PDB file of C-alpha atoms in Angstrom:
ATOM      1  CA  UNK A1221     131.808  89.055 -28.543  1.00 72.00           C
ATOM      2  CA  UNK A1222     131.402  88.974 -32.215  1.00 91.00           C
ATOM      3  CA  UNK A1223     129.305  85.945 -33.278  1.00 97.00           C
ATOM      4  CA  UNK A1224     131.011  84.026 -36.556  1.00 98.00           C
ATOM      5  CA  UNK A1225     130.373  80.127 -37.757  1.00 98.00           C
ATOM      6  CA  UNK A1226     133.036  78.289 -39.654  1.00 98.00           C
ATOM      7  CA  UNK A1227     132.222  75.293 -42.082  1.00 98.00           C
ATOM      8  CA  UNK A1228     135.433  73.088 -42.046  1.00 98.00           C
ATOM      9  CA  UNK A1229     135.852  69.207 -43.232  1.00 97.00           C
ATOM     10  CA  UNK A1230     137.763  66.117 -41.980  1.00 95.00           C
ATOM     11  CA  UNK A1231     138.538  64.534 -38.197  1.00 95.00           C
ATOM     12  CA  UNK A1232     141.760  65.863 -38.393  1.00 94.00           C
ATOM     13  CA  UNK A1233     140.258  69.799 -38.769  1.00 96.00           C
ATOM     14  CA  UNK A1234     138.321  69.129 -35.052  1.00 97.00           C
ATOM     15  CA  UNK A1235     141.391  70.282 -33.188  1.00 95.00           C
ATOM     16  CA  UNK A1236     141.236  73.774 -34.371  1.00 95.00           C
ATOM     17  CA  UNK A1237     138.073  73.961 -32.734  1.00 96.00           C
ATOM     18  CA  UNK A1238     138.099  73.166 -28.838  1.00 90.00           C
ATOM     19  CA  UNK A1239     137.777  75.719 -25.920  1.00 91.00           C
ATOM     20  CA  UNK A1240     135.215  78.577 -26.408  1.00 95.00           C
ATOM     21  CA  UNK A1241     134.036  76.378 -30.058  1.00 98.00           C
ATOM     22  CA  UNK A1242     130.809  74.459 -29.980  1.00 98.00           C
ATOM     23  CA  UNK A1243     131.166  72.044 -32.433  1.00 98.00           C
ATOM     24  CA  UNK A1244     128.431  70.368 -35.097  1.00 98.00           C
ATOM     25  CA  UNK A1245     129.766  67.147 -36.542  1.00 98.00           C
ATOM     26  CA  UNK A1246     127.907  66.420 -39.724  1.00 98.00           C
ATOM     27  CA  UNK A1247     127.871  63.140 -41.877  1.00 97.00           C
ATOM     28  CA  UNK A1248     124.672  62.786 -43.808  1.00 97.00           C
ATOM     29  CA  UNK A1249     125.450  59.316 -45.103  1.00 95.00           C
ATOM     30  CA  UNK A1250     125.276  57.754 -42.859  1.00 95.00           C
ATOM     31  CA  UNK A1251     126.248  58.558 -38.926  1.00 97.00           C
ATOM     32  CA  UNK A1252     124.818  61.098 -37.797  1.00 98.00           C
ATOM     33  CA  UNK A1253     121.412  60.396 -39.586  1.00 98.00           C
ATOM     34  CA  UNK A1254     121.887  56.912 -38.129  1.00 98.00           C
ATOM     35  CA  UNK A1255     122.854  58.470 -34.556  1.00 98.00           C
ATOM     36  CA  UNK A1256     119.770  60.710 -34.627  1.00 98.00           C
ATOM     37  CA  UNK A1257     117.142  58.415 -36.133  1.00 98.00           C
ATOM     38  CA  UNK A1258     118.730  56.029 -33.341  1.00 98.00           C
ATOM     39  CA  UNK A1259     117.565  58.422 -30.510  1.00 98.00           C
ATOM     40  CA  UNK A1260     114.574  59.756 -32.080  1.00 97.00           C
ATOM     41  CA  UNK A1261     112.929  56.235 -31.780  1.00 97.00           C
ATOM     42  CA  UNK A1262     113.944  56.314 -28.035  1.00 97.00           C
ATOM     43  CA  UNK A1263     117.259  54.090 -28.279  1.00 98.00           C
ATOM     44  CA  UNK A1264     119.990  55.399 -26.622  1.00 98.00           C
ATOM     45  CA  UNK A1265     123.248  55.769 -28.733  1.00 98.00           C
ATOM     46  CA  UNK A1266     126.791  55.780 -28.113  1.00 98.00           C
ATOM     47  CA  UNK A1267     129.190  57.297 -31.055  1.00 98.00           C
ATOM     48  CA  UNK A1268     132.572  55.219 -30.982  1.00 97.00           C
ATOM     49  CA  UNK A1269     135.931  55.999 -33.148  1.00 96.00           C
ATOM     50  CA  UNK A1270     137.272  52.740 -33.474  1.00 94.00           C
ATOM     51  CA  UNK A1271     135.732  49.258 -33.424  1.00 93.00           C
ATOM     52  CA  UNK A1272     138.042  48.330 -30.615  1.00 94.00           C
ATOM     53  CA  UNK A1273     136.578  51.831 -28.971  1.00 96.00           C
ATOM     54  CA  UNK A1274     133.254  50.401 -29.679  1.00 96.00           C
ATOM     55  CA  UNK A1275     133.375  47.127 -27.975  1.00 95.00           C
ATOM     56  CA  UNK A1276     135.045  48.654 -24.672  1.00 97.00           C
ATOM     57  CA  UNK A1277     132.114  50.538 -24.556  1.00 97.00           C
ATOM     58  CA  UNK A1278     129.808  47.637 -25.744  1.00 97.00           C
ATOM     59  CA  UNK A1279     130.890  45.728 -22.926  1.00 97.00           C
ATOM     60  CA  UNK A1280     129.513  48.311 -19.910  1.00 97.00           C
ATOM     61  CA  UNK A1281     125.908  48.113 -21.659  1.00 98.00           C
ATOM     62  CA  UNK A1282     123.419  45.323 -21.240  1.00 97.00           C
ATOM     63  CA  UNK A1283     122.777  43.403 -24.431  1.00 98.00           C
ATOM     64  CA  UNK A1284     123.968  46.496 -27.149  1.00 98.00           C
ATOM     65  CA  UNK A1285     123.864  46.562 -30.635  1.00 98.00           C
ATOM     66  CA  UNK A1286     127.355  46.972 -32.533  1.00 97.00           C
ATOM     67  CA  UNK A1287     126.478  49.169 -35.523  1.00 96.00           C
ATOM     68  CA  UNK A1288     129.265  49.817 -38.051  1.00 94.00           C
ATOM     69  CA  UNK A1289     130.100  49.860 -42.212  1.00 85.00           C
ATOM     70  CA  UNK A1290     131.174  45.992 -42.462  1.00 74.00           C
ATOM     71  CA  UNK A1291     132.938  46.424 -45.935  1.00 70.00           C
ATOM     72  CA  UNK A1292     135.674  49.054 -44.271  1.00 60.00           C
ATOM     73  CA  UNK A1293     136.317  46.648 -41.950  1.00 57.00           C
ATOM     74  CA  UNK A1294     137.515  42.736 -41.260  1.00 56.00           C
ATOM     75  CA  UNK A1295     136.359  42.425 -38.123  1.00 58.00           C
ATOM     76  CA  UNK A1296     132.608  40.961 -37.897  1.00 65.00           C
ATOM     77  CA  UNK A1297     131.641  42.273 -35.061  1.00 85.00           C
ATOM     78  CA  UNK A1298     128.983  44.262 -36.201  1.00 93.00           C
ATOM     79  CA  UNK A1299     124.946  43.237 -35.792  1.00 94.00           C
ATOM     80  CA  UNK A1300     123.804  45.394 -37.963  1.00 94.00           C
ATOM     81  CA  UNK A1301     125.118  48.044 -40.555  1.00 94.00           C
ATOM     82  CA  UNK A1302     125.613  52.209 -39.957  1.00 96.00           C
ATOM     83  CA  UNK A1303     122.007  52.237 -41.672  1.00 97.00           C
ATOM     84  CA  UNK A1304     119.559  55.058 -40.785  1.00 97.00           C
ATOM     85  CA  UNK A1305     117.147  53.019 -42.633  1.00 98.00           C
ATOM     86  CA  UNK A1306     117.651  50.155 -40.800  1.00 97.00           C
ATOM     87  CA  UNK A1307     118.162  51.574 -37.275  1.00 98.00           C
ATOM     88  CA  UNK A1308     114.606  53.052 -37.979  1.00 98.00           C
ATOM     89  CA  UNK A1309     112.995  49.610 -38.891  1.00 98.00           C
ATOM     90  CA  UNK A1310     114.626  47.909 -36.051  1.00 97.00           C
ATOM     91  CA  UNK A1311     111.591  47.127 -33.011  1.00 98.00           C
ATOM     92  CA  UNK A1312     114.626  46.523 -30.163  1.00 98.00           C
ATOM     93  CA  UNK A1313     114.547  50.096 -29.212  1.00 98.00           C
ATOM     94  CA  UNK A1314     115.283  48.891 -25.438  1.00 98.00           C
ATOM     95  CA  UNK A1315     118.682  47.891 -27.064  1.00 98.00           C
ATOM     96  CA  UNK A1316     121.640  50.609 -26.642  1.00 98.00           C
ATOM     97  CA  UNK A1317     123.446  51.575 -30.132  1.00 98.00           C
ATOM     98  CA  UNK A1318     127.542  51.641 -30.422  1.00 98.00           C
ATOM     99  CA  UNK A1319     128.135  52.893 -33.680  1.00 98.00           C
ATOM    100  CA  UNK A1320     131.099  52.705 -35.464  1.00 96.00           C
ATOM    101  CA  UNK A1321     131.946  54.888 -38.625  1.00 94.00           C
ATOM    102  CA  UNK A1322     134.811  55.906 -41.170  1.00 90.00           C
ATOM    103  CA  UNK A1323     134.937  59.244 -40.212  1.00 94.00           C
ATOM    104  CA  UNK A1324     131.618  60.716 -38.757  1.00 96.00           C
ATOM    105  CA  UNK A1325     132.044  59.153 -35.270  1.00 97.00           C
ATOM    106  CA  UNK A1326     135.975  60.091 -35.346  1.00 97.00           C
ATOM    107  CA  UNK A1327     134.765  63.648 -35.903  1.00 97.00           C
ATOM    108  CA  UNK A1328     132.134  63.504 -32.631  1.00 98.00           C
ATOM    109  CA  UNK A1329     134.646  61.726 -30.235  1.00 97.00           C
ATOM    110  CA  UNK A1330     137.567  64.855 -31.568  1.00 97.00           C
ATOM    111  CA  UNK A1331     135.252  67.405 -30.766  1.00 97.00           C
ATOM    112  CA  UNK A1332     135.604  66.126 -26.796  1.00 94.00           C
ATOM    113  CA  UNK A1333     136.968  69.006 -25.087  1.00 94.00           C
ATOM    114  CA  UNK A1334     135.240  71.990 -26.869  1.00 97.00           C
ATOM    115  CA  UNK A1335     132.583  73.842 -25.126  1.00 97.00           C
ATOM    116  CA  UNK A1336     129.462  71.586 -26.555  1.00 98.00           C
ATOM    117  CA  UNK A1337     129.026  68.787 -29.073  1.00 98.00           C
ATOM    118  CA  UNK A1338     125.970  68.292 -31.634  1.00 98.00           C
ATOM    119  CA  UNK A1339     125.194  66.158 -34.426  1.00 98.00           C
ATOM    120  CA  UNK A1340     123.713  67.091 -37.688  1.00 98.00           C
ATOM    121  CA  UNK A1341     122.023  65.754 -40.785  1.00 98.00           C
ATOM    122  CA  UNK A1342     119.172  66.855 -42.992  1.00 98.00           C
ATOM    123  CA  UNK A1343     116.299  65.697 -40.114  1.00 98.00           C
ATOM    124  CA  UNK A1344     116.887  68.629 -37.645  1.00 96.00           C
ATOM    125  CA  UNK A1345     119.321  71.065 -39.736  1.00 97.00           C
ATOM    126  CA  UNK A1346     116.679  74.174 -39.193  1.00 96.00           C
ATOM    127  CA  UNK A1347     116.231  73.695 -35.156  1.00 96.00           C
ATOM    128  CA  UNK A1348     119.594  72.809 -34.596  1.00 97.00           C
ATOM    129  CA  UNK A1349     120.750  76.228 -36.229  1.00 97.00           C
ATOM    130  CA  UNK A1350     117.973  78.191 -34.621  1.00 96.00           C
ATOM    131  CA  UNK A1351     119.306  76.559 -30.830  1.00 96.00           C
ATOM    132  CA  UNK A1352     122.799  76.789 -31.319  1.00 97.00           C
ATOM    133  CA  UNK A1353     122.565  80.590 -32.511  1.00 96.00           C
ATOM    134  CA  UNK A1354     121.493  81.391 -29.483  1.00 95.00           C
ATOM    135  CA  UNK A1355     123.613  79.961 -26.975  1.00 95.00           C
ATOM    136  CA  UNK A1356     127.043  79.661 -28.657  1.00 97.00           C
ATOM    137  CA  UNK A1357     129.253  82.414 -29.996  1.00 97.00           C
ATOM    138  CA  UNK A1358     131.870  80.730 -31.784  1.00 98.00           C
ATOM    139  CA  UNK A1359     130.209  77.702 -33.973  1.00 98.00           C
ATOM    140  CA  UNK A1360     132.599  75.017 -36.143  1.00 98.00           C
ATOM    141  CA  UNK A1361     130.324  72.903 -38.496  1.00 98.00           C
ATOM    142  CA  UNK A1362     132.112  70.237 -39.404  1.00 98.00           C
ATOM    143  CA  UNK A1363     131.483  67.659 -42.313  1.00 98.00           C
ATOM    144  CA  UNK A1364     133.278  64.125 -41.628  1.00 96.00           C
ATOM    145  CA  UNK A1365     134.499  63.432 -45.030  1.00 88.00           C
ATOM    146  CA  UNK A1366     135.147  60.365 -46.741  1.00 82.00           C
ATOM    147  CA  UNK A1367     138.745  59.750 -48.227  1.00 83.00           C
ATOM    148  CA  UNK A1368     139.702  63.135 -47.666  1.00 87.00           C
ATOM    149  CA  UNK A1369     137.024  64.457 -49.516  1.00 91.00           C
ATOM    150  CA  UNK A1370     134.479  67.046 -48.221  1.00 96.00           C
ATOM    151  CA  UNK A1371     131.131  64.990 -49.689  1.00 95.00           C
ATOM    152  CA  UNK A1372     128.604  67.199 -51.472  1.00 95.00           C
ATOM    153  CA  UNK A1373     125.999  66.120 -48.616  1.00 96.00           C
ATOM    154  CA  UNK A1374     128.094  67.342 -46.022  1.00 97.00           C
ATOM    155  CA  UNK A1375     128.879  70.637 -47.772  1.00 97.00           C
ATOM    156  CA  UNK A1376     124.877  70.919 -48.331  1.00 97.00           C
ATOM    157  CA  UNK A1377     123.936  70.045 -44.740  1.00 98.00           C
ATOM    158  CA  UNK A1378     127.014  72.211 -43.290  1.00 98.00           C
ATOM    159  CA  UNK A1379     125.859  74.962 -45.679  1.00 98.00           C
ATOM    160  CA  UNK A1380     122.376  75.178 -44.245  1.00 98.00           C
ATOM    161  CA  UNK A1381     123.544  75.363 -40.724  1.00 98.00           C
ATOM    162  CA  UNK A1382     125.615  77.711 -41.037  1.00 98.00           C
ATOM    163  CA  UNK A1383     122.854  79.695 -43.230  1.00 98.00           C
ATOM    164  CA  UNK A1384     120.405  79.393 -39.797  1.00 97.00           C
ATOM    165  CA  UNK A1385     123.522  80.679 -37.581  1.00 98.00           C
ATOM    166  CA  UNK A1386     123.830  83.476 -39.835  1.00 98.00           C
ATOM    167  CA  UNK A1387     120.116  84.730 -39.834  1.00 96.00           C
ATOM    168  CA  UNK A1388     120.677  84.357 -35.963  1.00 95.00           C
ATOM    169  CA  UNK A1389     123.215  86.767 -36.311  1.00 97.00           C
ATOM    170  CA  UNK A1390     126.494  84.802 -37.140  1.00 98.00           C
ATOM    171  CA  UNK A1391     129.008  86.272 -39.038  1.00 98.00           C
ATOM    172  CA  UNK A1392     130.845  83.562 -41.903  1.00 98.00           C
ATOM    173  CA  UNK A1393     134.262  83.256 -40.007  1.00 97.00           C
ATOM    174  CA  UNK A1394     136.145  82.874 -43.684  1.00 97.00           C
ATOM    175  CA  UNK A1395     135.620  83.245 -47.163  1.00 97.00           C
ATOM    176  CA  UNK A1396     135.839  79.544 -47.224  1.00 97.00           C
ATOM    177  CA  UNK A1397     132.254  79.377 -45.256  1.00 98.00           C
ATOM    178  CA  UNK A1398     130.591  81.653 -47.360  1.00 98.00           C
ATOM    179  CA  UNK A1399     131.575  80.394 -50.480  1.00 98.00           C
ATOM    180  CA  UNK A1400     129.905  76.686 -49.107  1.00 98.00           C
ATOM    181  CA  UNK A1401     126.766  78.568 -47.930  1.00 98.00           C
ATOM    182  CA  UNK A1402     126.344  80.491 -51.249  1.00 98.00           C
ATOM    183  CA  UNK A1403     127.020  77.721 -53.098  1.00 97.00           C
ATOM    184  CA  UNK A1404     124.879  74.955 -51.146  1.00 97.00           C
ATOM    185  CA  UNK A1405     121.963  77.212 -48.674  1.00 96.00           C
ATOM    186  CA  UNK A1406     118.897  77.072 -51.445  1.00 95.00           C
ATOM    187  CA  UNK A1407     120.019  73.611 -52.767  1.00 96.00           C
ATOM    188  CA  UNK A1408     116.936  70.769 -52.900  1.00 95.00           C
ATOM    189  CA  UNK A1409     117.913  68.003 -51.338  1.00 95.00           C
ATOM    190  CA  UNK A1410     118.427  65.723 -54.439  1.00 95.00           C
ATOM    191  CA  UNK A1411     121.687  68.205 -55.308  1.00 96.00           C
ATOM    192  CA  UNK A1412     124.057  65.576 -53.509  1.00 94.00           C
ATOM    193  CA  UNK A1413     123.152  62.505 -55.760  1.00 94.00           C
ATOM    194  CA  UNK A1414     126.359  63.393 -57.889  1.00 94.00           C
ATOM    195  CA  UNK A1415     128.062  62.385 -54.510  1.00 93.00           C
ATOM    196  CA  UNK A1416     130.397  59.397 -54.342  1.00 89.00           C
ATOM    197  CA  UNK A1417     128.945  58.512 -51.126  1.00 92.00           C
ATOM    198  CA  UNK A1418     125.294  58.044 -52.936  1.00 92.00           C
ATOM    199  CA  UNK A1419     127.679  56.112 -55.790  1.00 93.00           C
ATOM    200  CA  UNK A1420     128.786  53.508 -52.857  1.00 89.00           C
ATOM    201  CA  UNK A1421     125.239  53.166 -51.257  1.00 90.00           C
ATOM    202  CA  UNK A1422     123.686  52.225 -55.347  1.00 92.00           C
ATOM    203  CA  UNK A1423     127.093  49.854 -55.606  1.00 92.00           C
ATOM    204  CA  UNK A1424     126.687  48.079 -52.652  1.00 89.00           C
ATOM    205  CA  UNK A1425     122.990  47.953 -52.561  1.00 90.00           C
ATOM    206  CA  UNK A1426     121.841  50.166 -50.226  1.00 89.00           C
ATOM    207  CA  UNK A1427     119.692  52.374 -51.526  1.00 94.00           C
ATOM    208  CA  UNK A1428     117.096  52.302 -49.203  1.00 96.00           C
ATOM    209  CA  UNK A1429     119.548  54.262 -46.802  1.00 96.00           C
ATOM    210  CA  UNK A1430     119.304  57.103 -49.831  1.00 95.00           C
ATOM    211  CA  UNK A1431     115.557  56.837 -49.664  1.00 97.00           C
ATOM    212  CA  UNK A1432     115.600  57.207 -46.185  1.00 97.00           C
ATOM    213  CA  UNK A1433     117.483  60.409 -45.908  1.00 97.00           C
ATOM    214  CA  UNK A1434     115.498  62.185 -48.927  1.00 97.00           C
ATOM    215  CA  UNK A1435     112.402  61.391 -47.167  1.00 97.00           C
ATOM    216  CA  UNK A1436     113.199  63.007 -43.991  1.00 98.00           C
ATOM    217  CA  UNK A1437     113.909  66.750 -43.989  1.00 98.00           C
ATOM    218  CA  UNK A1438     113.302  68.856 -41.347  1.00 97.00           C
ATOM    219  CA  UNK A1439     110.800  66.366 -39.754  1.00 97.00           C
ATOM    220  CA  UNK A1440     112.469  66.174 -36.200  1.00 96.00           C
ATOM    221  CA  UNK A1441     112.104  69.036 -34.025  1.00 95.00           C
ATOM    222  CA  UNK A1442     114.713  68.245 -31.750  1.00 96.00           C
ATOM    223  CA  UNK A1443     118.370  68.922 -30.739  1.00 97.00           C
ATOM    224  CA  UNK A1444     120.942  66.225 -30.736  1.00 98.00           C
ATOM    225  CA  UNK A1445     123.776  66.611 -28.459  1.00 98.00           C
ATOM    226  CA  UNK A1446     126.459  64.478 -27.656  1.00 98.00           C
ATOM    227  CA  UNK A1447     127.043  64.314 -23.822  1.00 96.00           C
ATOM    228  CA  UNK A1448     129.222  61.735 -21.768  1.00 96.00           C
ATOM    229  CA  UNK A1449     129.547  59.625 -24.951  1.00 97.00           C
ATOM    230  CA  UNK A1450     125.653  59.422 -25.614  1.00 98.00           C
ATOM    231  CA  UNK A1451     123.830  61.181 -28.172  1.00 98.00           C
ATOM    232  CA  UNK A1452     121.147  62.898 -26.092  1.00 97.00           C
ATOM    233  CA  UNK A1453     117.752  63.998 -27.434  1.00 97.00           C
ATOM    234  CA  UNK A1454     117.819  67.674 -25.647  1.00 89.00           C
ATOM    235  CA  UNK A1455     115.396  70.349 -27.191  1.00 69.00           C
ATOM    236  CA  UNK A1456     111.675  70.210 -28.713  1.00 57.00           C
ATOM    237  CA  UNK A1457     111.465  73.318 -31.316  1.00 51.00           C
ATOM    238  CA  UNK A1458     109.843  76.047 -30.167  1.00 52.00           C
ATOM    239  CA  UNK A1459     110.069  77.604 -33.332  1.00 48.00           C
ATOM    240  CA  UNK A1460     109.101  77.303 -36.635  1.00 45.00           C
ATOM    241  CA  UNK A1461     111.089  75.268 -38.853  1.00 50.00           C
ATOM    242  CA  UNK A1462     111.923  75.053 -42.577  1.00 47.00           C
ATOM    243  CA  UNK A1463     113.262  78.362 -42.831  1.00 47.00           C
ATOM    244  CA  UNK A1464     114.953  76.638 -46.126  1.00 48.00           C
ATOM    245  CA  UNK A1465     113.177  76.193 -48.976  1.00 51.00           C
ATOM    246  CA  UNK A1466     115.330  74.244 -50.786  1.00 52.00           C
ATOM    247  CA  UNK A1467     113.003  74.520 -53.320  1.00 45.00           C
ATOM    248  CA  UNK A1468     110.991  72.252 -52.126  1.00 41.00           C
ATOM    249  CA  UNK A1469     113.394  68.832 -52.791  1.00 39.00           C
ATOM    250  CA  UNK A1470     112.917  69.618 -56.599  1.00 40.00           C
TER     251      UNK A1470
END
């Protein structure tokens, strides 16, 4: 079977990607990077669409923490905000996370029904590519958006996925894809400040969520995958890592 990996954009896209797709849902600021840090520090984590999704599932774990963007909602439910930075600072690591988000967590509980699930940001980009080339034929990378817009940090992160599939032997399944990867694969890091996402986090005072993100590239060498409703921590690296320079976050 020919190998290809699409880069597509929005909740709404995930249906076009279900049997015989493995999908990557991407959302640098903030879920996934919130979802993964979550798990990396040994806290389980449980990716919710809706707040009202969220405390169903809040109320089958022992003593969770409700994790969500407070300012898109007027509910105050939440404990804590979708913060990476946060999440990582947090000692209560015994504590299960239900995280709520605009779009990223819409995009992870979509993907339900395809042939696997994984979350990426900037921490594991070059292992997660490196895995999913070789297991998965068909490969969807999807950004979550924000207002209907496909966020330069998604297009970056999406862009060097796709970029590992495709040294794995991946094919770009449109013109679409490779115009993202060419645009996006050798891009440092700092290339998404123009972002309106970054443009929230600096109006709203969360910058250290920013800081956060640019300080961790490529320093997990682990697979994220979502199984059962819980992010699950799957794969150490084998392999090298970094096979992007991205100029070295110039």
């Amino acid at each position: 079977m020919r190998k290809s990996v699409v880069i597509d954009c929005l909740p709404e896209s995930v249906y076009r990607y279900k049997s015989g797709w493995a999908i990557v849902a991407v959302d640098v600021i903030r879920a996934t990077t919130t979802a993964v840090t979550a798990v990396a520090t040994g806290r389980r984590c449980f990716p919710a669409p809706t707040v009202e999704a969220a405390l169903v599932i809040a109320g089958r774990l022992k003593n969770p923490v409700l994790a969500g963007d407070s300012r898109n909602t007027e509910s105050a439910v939440f404990e804590m905000e979708n913060s990476p930075a946060l999440v990582a600072s947090r000692t209560d690591t015994h504590r299960p996370l239900v995280l709520v988000s605009s779009s990223g967590t819409k995009v992870i509980h979509a993907a339900v029904g395809s042939d696997a699930v994984y979350v990426g940001c900037f921490r594991s980009h070059s292992v997660l590519a490196t895995y999913v080339a070789q297991r998965h034929s068909r490969v969807a990378v999807i950004g979550a958006g924000s207002k209907g817009e496909f966020r330069e940090e998604d297009q970056m992160c999406c862009a060097w996925i796709a970029a590992g599939l495709i040294r794995g032997g991946h094919e770009p399944g449109s013109s679409k894809t490779a115009g993202i990867v060419n645009r996006w694969r050798d891009a440092p890091p700092r290339a998404c400040l123009c972002s309106r996402s970054v443009d929230f986090l600096r109006r709203t005072s969360q910058l250290r969520d920013l800081d956060f993100i640019l300080a961790h590239i490529d320093d997990l060498p682990h697979v994220f995958e979502v199984r059962d409703g819980e992010v699950k921590m799957i794969q150490a690296a084998e392999t090298p890592r970094r096979h992007i320079s991205h100029r070295e976050f110039a």
